[in-house]
Amino acid sequence: MVLNSQLPYNIVQTDNLTYMFITQSGVVYTAYFIDISEVFGANSVYTFSFEAAGKTVKDERVRITIIQILSDFFQTIRNSLIVICDSCDSREKSRFKLFQKWYEATNNFSIEKIDVSIDSEEYNIRSSLLIPKTHPQAREIKELFDEWTKMGI
Amino acid sequence: MKTQEKKKLHIFQKIVEDKRAIRECIQTNGDLKKLAKKRGIKFATPVQYCSD
């Protein structure tokens, strides 16, 4: 039997722009993907993040819901994801940890994760490329990601 | 070519700046469509769920 507390929240699409879900405590979360394929230089490359409007409370179902969205995203093996966390915001650090946990918790070894750090005077960025191992352009995308990283900011 | 090089140099910076703008917009209940147009952000919905 699956308890409610183990289920993701109901996710809805809003105006073909973002996804939204509302927690039991009434916090509205917006999750979104940005298509960065053109600038990155390869097809179906996205970045992902989520934001809460209002004061948040610890809620395991938020993690489960985010995992659900990302798991659904990787049902398409041609999708790849670049997660970028700007460490000037402590909540971004938490999000990066969340993504780390998600990756570990899923035990999904079909998704490769490559972590990098990019530091400059203005930015301390932690980034991960998440890509299915069976992605037809995996090698090219990993090379491009490496190039971007070496270029710095 | 020069523009392309400039873009490449700033891809991570652009993403971070866009995320900051999106965060502010969401937290102030702003208009994401307007923000996307203004900053050239390409929101995408690669996963299908029911619309609101």
Short mmCIF file of N, CA and C in Angstrom, two decimals, chain B residues 21-52:
data_model
loop_
_atom_site.label_atom_id
_atom_site.label_comp_id
_atom_site.label_asym_id
_atom_site.label_seq_id
_atom_site.Cartn_x
_atom_site.Cartn_y
_atom_site.Cartn_z
N ALA B 21 16.20 36.09 -12.43
CA ALA B 21 15.06 36.91 -12.87
C ALA B 21 13.75 36.12 -12.72
N ILE B 22 13.81 34.83 -13.06
CA ILE B 22 12.61 33.98 -12.96
C ILE B 22 12.20 33.84 -11.49
N ARG B 23 13.19 33.65 -10.64
CA ARG B 23 12.90 33.52 -9.20
C ARG B 23 12.18 34.76 -8.69
N GLU B 24 12.72 35.91 -9.04
CA GLU B 24 12.11 37.16 -8.58
C GLU B 24 10.68 37.30 -9.14
N CYS B 25 10.53 36.94 -10.40
CA CYS B 25 9.22 37.05 -11.05
C CYS B 25 8.19 36.13 -10.36
N ILE B 26 8.59 34.91 -10.06
CA ILE B 26 7.67 33.96 -9.42
C ILE B 26 7.33 34.43 -8.01
N GLN B 27 8.34 34.89 -7.30
CA GLN B 27 8.11 35.27 -5.90
C GLN B 27 7.31 36.57 -5.77
N THR B 28 7.30 37.36 -6.83
CA THR B 28 6.51 38.60 -6.79
C THR B 28 5.23 38.48 -7.62
N ASN B 29 4.94 37.22 -8.00
CA ASN B 29 3.73 36.94 -8.79
C ASN B 29 3.70 37.72 -10.10
N GLY B 30 4.87 37.81 -10.74
CA GLY B 30 4.98 38.56 -11.99
C GLY B 30 4.54 37.76 -13.21
N ASP B 31 4.72 38.35 -14.37
CA ASP B 31 4.27 37.75 -15.62
C ASP B 31 5.46 37.05 -16.30
N LEU B 32 5.47 35.73 -16.25
CA LEU B 32 6.59 34.97 -16.81
C LEU B 32 6.67 35.09 -18.33
N LYS B 33 5.51 35.24 -18.97
CA LYS B 33 5.52 35.38 -20.44
C LYS B 33 6.26 36.65 -20.85
N LYS B 34 5.97 37.72 -20.13
CA LYS B 34 6.62 39.00 -20.43
C LYS B 34 8.11 38.90 -20.18
N LEU B 35 8.46 38.26 -19.08
CA LEU B 35 9.87 38.10 -18.72
C LEU B 35 10.60 37.28 -19.79
N ALA B 36 9.94 36.21 -20.24
CA ALA B 36 10.55 35.35 -21.25
C ALA B 36 10.82 36.13 -22.54
N LYS B 37 9.84 36.95 -22.91
CA LYS B 37 9.98 37.75 -24.13
C LYS B 37 11.12 38.75 -23.97
N LYS B 38 11.14 39.41 -22.84
CA LYS B 38 12.13 40.45 -22.58
C LYS B 38 13.56 39.88 -22.58
N ARG B 39 13.73 38.70 -21.98
CA ARG B 39 15.09 38.16 -21.81
C ARG B 39 15.44 37.07 -22.83
N GLY B 40 14.48 36.75 -23.71
CA GLY B 40 14.75 35.70 -24.69
C GLY B 40 14.88 34.32 -24.06
N ILE B 41 14.07 34.08 -23.03
CA ILE B 41 14.09 32.77 -22.36
C ILE B 41 13.13 31.84 -23.08
N LYS B 42 13.62 30.66 -23.45
CA LYS B 42 12.77 29.70 -24.15
C LYS B 42 12.25 28.66 -23.16
N PHE B 43 11.15 28.97 -22.48
CA PHE B 43 10.54 27.97 -21.61
C PHE B 43 10.08 26.80 -22.46
N ALA B 44 10.18 25.61 -21.91
CA ALA B 44 9.77 24.42 -22.66
C ALA B 44 9.02 23.46 -21.74
N THR B 45 8.15 22.67 -22.33
CA THR B 45 7.42 21.67 -21.54
C THR B 45 7.65 20.28 -22.17
N PRO B 46 8.86 19.75 -21.98
CA PRO B 46 9.17 18.45 -22.60
C PRO B 46 8.44 17.27 -21.98
N VAL B 47 7.80 17.50 -20.83
CA VAL B 47 7.02 16.45 -20.18
C VAL B 47 5.56 16.89 -20.22
N GLN B 48 4.68 15.96 -20.56
CA GLN B 48 3.27 16.33 -20.70
C GLN B 48 2.46 15.97 -19.45
N TYR B 49 1.81 16.96 -18.88
CA TYR B 49 0.85 16.76 -17.80
C TYR B 49 -0.41 17.52 -18.16
N CYS B 50 -1.46 17.29 -17.40
CA CYS B 50 -2.72 18.00 -17.67
C CYS B 50 -2.53 19.50 -17.49
N SER B 51 -3.22 20.26 -18.32
CA SER B 51 -3.16 21.72 -18.19
C SER B 51 -4.11 22.16 -17.11
N ASP B 52 -3.82 23.36 -16.54
CA ASP B 52 -4.71 23.87 -15.51
C ASP B 52 -5.95 24.53 -16.12
#
